[in-house]
mmCIF file of C-alpha atoms in Angstrom:
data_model
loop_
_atom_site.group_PDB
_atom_site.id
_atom_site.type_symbol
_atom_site.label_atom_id
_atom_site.label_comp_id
_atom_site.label_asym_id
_atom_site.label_seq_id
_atom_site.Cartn_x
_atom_site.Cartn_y
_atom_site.Cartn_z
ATOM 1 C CA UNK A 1 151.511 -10.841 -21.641
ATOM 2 C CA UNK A 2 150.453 -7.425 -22.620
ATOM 3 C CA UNK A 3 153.346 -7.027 -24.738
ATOM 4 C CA UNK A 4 152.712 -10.148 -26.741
ATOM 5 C CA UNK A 5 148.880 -9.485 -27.356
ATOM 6 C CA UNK A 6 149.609 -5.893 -28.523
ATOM 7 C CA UNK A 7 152.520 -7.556 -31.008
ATOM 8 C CA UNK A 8 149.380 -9.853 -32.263
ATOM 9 C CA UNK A 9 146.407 -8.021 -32.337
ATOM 10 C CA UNK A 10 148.803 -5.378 -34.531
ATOM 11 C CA UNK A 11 149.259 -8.304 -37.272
ATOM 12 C CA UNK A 12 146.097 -9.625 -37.427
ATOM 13 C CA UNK A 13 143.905 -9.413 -40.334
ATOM 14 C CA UNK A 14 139.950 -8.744 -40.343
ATOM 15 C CA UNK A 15 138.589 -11.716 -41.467
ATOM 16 C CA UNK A 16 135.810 -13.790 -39.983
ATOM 17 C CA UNK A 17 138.737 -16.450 -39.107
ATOM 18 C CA UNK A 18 140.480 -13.881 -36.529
ATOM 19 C CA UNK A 19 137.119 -12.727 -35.344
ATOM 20 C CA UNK A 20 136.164 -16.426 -34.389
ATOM 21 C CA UNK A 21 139.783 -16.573 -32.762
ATOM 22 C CA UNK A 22 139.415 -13.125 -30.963
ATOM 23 C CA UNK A 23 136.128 -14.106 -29.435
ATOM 24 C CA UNK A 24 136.291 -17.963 -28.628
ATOM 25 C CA UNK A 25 139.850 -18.627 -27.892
ATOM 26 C CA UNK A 26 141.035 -15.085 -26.029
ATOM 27 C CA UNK A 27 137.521 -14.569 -24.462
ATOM 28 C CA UNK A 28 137.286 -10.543 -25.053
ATOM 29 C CA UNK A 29 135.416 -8.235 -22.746
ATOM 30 C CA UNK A 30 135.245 -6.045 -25.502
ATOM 31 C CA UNK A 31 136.287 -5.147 -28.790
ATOM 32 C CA UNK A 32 137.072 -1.327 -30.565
ATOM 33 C CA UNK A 33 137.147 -1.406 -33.964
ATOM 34 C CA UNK A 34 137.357 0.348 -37.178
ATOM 35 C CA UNK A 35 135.664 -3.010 -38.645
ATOM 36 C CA UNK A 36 132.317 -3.448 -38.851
ATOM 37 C CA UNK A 37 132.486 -7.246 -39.775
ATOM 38 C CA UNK A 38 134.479 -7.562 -36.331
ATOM 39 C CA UNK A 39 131.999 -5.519 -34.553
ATOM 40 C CA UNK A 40 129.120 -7.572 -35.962
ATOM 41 C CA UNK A 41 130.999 -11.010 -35.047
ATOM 42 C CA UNK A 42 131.602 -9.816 -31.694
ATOM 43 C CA UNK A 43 128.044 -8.607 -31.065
ATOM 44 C CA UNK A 44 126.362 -11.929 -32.278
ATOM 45 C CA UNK A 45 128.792 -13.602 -29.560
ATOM 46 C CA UNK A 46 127.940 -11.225 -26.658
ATOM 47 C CA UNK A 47 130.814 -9.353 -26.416
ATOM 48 C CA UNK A 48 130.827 -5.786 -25.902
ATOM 49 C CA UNK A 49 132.073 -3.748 -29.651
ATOM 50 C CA UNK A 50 132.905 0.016 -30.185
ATOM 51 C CA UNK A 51 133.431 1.618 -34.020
ATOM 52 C CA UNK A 52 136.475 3.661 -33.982
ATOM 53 C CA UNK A 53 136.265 6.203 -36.384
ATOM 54 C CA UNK A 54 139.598 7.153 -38.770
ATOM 55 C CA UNK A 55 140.218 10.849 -38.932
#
């Protein structure tokens, strides 16, 4: 299982479509991203978000 959510999470794109997916359907604890419309999504549902920074 771990395998095929790393596969998908890799080819996802950062729209508010994937971030309604992310937090409805695979019921995150959490999310770390270098997106901040992600981060906002996921906050306004509850769900613990982290900004990863680029170097």
């Amino acid at each position: 299982m771990t395998d095929f959510l790393d596969s998908l999470t890799h080819g996802l794109k950062t729209d508010n479509f994937v971030a309604d997916f992310l937090c409805n359907d695979i019921r995150l604890a959490g999310i770390i991203s270098t997106r901040s419309n992600m981060l906002i999504k996921a906050k306004s549902r509850g769900i613990m978000a982290k900004k990863l920074f680029n170097d």
